[in-house]
PDB file of C-alpha atoms and ligand atoms in Angstrom:
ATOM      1  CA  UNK A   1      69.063 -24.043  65.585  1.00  0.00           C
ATOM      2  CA  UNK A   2      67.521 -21.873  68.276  1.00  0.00           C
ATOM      3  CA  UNK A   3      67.471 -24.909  70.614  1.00  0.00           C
ATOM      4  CA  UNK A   4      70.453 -24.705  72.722  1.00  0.00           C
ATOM      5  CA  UNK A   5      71.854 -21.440  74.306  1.00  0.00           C
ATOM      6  CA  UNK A   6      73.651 -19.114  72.493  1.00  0.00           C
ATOM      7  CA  UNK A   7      74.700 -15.536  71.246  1.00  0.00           C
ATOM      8  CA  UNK A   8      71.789 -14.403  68.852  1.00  0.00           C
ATOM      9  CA  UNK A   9      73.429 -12.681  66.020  1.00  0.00           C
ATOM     10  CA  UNK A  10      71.207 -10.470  63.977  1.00  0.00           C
ATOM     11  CA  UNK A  11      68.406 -13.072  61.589  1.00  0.00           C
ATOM     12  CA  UNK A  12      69.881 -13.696  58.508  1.00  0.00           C
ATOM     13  CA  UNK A  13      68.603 -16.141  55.829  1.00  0.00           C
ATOM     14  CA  UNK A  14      72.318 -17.919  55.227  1.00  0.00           C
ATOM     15  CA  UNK A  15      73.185 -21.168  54.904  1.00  0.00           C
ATOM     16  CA  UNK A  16      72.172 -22.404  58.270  1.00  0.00           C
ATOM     17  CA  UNK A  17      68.634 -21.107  58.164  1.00  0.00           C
ATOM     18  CA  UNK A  18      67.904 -22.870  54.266  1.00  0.00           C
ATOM     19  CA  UNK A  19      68.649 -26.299  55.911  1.00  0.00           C
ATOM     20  CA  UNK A  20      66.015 -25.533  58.208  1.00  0.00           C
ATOM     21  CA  UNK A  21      63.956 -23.267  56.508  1.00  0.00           C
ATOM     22  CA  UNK A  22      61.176 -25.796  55.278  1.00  0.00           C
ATOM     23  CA  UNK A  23      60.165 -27.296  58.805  1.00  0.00           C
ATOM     24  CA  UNK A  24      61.090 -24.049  60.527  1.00  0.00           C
ATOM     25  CA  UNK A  25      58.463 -21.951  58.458  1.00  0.00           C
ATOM     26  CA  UNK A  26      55.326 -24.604  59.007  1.00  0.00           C
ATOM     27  CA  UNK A  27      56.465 -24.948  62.860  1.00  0.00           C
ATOM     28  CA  UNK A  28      56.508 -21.214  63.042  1.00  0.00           C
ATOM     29  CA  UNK A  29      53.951 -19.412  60.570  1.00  0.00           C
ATOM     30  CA  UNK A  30      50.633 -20.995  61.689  1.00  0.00           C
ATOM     31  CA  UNK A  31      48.252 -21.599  58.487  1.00  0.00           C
ATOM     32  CA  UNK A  32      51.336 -21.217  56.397  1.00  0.00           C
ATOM     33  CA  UNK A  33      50.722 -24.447  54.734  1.00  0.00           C
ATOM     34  CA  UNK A  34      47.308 -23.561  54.061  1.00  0.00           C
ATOM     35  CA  UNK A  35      47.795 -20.462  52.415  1.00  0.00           C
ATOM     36  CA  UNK A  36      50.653 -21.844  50.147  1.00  0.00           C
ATOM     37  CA  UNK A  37      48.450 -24.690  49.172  1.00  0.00           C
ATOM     38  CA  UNK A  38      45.738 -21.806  48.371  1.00  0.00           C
ATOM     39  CA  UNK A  39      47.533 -19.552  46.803  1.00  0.00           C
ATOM     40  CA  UNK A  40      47.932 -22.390  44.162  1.00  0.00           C
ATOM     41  CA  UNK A  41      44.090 -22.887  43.988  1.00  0.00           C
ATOM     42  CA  UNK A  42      43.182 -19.448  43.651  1.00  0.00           C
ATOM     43  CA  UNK A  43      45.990 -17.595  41.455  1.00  0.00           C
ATOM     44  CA  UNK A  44      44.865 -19.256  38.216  1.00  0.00           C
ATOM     45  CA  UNK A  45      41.794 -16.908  37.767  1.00  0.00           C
ATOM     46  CA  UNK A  46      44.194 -14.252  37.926  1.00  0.00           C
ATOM     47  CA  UNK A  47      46.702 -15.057  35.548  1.00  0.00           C
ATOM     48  CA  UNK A  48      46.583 -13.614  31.891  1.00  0.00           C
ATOM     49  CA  UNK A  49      48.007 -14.704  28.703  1.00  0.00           C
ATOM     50  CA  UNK A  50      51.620 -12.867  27.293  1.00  0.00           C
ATOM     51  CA  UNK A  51      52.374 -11.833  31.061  1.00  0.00           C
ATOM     52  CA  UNK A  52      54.806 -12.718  33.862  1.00  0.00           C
ATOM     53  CA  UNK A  53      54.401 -13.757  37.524  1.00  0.00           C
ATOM     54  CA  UNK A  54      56.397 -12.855  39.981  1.00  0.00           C
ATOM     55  CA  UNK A  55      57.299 -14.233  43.544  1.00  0.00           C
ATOM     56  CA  UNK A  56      59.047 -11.924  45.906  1.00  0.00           C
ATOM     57  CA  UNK A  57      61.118 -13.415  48.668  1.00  0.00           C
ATOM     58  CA  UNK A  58      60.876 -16.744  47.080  1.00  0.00           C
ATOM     59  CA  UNK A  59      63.013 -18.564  49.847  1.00  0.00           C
ATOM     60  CA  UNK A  60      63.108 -21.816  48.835  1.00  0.00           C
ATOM     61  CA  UNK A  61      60.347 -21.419  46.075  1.00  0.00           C
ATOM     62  CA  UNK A  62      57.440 -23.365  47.923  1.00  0.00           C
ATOM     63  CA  UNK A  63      55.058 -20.802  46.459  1.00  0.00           C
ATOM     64  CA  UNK A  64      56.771 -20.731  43.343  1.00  0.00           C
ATOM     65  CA  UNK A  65      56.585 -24.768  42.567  1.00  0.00           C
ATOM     66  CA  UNK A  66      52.538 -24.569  43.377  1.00  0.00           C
ATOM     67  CA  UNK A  67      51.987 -21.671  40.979  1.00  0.00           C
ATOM     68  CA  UNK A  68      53.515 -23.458  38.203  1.00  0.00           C
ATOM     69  CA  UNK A  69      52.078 -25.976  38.700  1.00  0.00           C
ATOM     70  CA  UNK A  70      48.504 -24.970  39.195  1.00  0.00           C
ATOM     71  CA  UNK A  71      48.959 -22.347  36.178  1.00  0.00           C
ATOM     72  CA  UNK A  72      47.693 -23.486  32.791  1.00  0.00           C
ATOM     73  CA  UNK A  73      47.627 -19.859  30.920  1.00  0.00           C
ATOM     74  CA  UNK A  74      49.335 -20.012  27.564  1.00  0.00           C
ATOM     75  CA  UNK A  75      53.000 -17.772  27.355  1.00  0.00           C
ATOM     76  CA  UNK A  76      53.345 -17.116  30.846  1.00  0.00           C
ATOM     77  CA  UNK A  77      55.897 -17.729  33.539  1.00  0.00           C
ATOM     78  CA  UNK A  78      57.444 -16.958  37.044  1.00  0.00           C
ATOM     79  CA  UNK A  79      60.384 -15.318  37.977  1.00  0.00           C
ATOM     80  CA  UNK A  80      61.399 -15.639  41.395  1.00  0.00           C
ATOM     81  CA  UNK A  81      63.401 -13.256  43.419  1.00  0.00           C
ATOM     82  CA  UNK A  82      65.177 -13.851  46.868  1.00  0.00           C
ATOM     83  CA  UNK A  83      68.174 -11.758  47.248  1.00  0.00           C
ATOM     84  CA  UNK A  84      70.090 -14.586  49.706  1.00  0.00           C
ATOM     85  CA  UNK A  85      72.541 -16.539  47.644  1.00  0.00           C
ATOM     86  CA  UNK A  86      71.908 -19.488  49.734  1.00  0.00           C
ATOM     87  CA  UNK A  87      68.314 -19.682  49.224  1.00  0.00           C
ATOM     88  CA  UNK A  88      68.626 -18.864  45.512  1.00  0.00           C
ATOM     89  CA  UNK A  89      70.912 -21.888  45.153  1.00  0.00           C
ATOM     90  CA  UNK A  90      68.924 -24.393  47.011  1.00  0.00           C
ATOM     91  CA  UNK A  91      65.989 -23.215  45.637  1.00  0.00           C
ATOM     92  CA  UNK A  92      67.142 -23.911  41.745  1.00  0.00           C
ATOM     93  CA  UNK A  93      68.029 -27.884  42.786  1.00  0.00           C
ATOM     94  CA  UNK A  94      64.264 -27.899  44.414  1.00  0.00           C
ATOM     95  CA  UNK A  95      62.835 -26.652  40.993  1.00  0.00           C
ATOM     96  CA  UNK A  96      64.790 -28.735  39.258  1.00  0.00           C
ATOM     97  CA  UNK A  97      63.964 -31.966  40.908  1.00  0.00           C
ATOM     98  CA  UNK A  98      60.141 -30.636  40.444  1.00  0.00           C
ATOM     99  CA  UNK A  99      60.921 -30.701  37.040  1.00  0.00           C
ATOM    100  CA  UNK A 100      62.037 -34.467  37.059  1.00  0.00           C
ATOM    101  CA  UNK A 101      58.622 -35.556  39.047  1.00  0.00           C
ATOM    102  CA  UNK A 102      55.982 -33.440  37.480  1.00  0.00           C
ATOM    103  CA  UNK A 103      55.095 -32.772  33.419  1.00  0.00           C
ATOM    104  CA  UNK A 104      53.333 -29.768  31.954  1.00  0.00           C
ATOM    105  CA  UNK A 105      55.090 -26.882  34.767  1.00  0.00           C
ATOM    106  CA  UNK A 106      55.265 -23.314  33.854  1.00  0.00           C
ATOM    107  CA  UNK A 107      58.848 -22.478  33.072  1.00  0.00           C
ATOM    108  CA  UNK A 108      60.806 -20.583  36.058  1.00  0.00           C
ATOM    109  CA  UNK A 109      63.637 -18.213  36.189  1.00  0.00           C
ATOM    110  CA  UNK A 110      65.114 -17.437  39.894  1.00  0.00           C
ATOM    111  CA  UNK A 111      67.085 -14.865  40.275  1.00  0.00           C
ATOM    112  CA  UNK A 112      69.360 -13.386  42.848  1.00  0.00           C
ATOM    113  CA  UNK A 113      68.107  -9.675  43.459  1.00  0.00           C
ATOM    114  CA  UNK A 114      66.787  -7.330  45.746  1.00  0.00           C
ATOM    115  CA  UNK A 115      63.053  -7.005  45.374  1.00  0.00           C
ATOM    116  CA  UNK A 116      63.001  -3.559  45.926  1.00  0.00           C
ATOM    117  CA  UNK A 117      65.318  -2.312  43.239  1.00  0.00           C
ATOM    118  CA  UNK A 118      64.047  -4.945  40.733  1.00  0.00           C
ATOM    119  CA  UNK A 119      62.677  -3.520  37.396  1.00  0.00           C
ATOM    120  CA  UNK A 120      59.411  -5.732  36.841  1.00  0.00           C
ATOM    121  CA  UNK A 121      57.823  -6.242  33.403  1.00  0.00           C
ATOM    122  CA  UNK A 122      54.348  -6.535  32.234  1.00  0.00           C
ATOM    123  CA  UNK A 123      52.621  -8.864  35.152  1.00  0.00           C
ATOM    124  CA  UNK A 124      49.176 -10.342  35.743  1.00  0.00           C
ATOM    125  CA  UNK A 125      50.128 -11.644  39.052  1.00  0.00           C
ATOM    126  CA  UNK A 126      52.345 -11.024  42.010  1.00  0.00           C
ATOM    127  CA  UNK A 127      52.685 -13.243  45.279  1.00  0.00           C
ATOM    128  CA  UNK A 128      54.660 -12.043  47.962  1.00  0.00           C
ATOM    129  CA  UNK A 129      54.455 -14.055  51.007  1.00  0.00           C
ATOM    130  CA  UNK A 130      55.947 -13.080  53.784  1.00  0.00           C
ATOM    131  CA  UNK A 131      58.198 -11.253  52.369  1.00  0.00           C
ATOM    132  CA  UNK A 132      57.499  -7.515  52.862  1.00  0.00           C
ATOM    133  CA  UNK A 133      57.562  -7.541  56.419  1.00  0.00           C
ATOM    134  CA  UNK A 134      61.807  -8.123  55.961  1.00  0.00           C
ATOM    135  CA  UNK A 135      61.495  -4.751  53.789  1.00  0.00           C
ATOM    136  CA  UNK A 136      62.321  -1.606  56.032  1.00  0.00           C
ATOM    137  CA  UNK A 137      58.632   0.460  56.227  1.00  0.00           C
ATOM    138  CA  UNK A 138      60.238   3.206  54.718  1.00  0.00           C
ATOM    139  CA  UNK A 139      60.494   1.304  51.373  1.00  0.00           C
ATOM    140  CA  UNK A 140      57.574  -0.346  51.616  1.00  0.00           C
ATOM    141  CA  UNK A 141      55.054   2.053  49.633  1.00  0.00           C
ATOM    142  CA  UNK A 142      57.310   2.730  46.945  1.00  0.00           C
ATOM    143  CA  UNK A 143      57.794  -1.266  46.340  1.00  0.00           C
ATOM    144  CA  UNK A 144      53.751  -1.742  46.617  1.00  0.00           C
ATOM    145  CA  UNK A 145      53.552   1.049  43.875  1.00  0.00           C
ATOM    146  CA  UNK A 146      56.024  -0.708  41.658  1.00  0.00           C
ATOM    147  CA  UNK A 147      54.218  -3.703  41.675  1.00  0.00           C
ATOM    148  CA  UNK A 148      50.655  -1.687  41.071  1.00  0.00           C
ATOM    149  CA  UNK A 149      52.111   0.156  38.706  1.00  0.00           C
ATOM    150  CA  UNK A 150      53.087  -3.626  36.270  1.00  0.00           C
ATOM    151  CA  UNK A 151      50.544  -4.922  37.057  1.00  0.00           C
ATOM    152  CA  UNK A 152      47.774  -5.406  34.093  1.00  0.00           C
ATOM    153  CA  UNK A 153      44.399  -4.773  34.975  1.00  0.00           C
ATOM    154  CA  UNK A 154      42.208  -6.804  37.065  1.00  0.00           C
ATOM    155  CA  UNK A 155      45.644  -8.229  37.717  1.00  0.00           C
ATOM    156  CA  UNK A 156      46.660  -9.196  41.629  1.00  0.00           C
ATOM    157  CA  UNK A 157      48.933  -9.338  44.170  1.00  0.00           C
ATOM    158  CA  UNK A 158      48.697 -11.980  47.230  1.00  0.00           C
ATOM    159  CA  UNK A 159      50.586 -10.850  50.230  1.00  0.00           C
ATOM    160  CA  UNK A 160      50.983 -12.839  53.617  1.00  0.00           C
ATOM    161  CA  UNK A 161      52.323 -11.311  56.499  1.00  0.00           C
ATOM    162  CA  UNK A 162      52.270 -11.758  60.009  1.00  0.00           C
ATOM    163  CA  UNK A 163      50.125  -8.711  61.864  1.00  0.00           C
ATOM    164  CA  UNK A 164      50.241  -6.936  64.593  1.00  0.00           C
ATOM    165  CA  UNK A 165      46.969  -5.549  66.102  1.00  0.00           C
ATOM    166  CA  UNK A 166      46.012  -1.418  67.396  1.00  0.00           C
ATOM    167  CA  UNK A 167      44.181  -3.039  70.049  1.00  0.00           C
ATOM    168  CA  UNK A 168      46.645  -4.031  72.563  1.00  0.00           C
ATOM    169  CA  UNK A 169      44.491  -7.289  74.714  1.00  0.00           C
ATOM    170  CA  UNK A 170      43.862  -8.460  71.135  1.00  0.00           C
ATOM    171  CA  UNK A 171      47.798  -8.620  70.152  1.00  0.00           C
ATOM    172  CA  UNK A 172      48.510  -9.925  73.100  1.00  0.00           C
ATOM    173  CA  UNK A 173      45.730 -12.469  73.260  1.00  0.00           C
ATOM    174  CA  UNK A 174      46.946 -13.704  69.428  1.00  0.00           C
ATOM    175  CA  UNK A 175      50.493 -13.666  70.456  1.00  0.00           C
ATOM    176  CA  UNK A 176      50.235 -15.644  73.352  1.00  0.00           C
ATOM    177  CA  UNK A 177      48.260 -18.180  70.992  1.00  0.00           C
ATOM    178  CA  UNK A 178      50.659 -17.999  68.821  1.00  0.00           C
ATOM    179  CA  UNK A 179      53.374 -19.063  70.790  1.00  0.00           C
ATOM    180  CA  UNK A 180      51.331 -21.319  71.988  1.00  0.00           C
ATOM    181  CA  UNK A 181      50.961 -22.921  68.704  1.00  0.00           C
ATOM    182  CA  UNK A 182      54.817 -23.203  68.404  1.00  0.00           C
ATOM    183  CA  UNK A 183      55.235 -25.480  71.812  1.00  0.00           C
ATOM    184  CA  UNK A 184      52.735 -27.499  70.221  1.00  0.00           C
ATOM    185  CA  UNK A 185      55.013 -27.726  67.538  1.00  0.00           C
ATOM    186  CA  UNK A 186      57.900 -28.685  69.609  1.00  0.00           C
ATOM    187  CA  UNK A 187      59.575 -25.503  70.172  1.00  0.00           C
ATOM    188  CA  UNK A 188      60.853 -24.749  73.356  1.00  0.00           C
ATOM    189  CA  UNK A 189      60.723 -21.822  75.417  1.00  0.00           C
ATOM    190  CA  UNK A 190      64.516 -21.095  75.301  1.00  0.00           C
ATOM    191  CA  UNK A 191      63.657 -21.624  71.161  1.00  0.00           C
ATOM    192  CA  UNK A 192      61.007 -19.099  71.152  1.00  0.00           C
ATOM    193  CA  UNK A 193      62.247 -16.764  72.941  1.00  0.00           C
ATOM    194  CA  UNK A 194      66.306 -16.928  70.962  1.00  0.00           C
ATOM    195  CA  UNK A 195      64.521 -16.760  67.631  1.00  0.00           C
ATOM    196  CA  UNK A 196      62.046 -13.761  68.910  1.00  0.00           C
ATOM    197  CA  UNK A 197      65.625 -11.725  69.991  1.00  0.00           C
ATOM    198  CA  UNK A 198      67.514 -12.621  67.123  1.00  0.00           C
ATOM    199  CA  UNK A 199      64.340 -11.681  65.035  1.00  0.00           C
ATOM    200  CA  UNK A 200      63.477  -7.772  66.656  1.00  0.00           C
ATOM    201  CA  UNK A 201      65.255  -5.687  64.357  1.00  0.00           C
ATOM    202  CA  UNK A 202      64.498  -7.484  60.889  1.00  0.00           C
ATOM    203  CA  UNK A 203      61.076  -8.008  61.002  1.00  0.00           C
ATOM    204  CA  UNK A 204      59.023  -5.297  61.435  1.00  0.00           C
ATOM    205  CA  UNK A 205      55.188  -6.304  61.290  1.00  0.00           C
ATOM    206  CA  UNK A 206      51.985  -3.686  60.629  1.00  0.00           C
ATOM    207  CA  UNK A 207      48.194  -3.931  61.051  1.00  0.00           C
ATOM    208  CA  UNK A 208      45.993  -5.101  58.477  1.00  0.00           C
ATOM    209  CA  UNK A 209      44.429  -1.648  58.553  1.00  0.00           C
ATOM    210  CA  UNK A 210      48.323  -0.135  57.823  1.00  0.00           C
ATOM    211  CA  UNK A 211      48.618  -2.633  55.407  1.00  0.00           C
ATOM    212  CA  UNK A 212      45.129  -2.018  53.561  1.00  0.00           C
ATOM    213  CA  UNK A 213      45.702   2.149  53.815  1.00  0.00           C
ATOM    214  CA  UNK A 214      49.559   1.160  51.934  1.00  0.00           C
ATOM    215  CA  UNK A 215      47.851  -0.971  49.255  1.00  0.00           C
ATOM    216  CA  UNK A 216      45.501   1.427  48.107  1.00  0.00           C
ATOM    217  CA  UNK A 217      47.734   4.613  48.424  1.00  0.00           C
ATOM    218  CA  UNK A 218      50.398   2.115  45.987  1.00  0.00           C
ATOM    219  CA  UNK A 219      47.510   1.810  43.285  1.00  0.00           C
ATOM    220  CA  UNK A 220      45.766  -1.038  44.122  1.00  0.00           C
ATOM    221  CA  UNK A 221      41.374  -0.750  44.149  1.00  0.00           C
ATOM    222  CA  UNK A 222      40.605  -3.401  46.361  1.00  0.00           C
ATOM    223  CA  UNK A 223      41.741  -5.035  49.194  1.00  0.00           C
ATOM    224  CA  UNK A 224      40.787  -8.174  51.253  1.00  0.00           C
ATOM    225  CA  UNK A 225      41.776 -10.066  53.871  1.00  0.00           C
ATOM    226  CA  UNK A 226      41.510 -13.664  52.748  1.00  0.00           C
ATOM    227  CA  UNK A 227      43.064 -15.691  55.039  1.00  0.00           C
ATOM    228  CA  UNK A 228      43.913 -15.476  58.759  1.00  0.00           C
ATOM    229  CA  UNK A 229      45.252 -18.414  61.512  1.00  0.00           C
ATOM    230  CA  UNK A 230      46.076 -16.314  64.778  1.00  0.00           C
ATOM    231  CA  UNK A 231      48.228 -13.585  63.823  1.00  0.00           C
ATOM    232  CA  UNK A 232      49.023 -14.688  60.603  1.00  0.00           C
ATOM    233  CA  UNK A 233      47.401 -13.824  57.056  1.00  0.00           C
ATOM    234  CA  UNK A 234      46.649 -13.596  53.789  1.00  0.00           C
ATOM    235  CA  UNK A 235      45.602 -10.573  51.879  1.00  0.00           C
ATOM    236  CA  UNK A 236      44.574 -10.538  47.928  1.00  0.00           C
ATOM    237  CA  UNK A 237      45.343  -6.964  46.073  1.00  0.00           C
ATOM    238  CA  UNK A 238      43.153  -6.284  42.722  1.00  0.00           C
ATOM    239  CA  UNK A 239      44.493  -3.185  40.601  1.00  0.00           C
TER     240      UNK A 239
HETATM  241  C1  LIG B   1      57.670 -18.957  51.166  1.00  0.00           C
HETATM  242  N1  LIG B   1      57.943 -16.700  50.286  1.00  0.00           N
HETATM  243  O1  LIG B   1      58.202 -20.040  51.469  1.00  0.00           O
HETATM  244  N2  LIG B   1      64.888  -8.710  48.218  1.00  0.00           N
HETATM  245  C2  LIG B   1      64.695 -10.018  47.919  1.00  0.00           C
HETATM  246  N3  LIG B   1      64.415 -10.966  48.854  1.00  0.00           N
HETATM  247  C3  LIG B   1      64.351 -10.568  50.133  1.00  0.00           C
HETATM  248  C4  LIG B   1      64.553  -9.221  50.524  1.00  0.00           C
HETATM  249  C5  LIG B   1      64.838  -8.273  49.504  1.00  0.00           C
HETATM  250  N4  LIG B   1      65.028  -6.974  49.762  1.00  0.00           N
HETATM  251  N5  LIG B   1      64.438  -9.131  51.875  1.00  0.00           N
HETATM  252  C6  LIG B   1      64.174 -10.392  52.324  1.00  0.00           C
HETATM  253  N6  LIG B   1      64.128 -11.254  51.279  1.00  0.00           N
HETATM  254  C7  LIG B   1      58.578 -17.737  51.081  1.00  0.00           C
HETATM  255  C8  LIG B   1      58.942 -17.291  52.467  1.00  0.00           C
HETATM  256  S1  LIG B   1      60.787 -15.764  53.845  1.00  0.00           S
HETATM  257  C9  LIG B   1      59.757 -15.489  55.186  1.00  0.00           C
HETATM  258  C10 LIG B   1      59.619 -15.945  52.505  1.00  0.00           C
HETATM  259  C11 LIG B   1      60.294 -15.893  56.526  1.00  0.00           C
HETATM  260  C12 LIG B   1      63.853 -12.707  51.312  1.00  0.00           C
HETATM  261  C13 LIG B   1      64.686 -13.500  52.297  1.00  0.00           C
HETATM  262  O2  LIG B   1      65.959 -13.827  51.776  1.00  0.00           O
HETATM  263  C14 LIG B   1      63.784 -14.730  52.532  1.00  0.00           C
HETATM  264  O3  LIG B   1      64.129 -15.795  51.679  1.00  0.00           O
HETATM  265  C15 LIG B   1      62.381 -14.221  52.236  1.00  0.00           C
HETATM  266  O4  LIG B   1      62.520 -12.898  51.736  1.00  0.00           O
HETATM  267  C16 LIG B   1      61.453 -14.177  53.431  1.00  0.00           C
HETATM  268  O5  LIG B   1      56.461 -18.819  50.970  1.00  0.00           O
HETATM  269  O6  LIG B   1      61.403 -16.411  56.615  1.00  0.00           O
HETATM  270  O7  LIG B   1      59.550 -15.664  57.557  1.00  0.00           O
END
């Protein structure tokens, strides 16, 4: 969609982007795939009996269909939240077909809201991947405290985000890889460089240190960095 030359509106995740989406996130998120697929390995040890799970920014629900599937815990589910309409839709006829493959899935509720305003309920796991850097920094702390603050004990929060780095030949080193990665992906440099513009004033991405000082002021006792492919990564959250 970024391919031939044109005015860059503002990013918005409408209908053009969800027919897209899928190949445009693993083209342009290196590792994304990896983490997805490991997010559904390693959630189960966090997930607790008589308590929800929530995904936040749940796009097209990619993290959503591993966890329930991966999930085994007795009287638990996952709600997913996206506040686009078009990625809400899509995303039920994905989890429905799912549901027509696959036997023994947690059950799923996805609903149209904005994750910031949301009241959660009594959670032993949150995943939230790539999702917060969309949120204006202003909101971000009181969000991460909302989500501390339902979350049981011991319970956990994964959170991928792309980073930016204090030391400026390191961000630009990991940048350059990074778009590096994307030619190799097929993107061109009128592509990169459209999508870049039209993404400026959305996404707004922090240090892991920023992120790590956040976590813990929201609640949170321990913080890791679990996963990192150039500039993107994982981090786990433990209350
Ligand atoms: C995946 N997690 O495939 N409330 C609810 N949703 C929001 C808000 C908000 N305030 N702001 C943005 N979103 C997914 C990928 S994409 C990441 C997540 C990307 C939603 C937005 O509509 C979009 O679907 C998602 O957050 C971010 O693992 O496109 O780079």
């Amino acid at each position: 969609m970024y391919a031939q030359k044109r005015q860059c509106g503002k990013f918005a995740f409408n209908e053009e982007v969800v027919k897209v989406f899928p190949d445009m996130i693993r083209r342009s998120a290196s590792g994304y795939t990896t983490i997805v697929e490991n997010i559904g390995n390693l959630a189960p040890i966090f997930a607790k009996e008589n308590s929800l799970i929530y995904d936040l920014g749940s796009s097209l629900g990619a993290v959503s269909m591993v966890l329930r599937s991966a999930i085994k815990t007795a009287n638990t589910s996952i709600i997913a939240i996206d506040n686009s309409a078009a990625m809400v839709e899509k995303s039920r006829e994905y989890l429905k077909a799912q549901e027509m493959m696959f036997e023994s899935l947690l059950p799923i509720e996805v609903i149209e809201a904005d994750i910031t305003t949301y009241p959660y309920e009594r959670a032993s796991l949150f995943a939230m991947n790539f999702t917060l850097q969309f949120i204006p920094r202003e909101k971000r702390l009181a969000l991460l405290t909302k989500i501390a603050d339902s979350l049981l004990p011991g319970g956990a929060l994964f959170m991928s985000e792309k980073l930016r780095f204090e030391d400026a030949r390191e961000h630009e080193v990991l940048n350059n890889l990074h778009m590096q990665f994307k030619r190799s992906q097929g993107y061109s440099e009128l592509e990169i460089a459209q999508k870049r513009e039209s993404l400026e004033d959305v996404m707004k991405i922090d240090t892991f240190e920023e992120h790590k000082a956040r976590l813990l002021k929201a609640g949170f006792s321990e913080v890791y960095l679990w996963f990192q492919c150039l500039n993107f990564s994982s981090i786990l959250a433990i209350k």
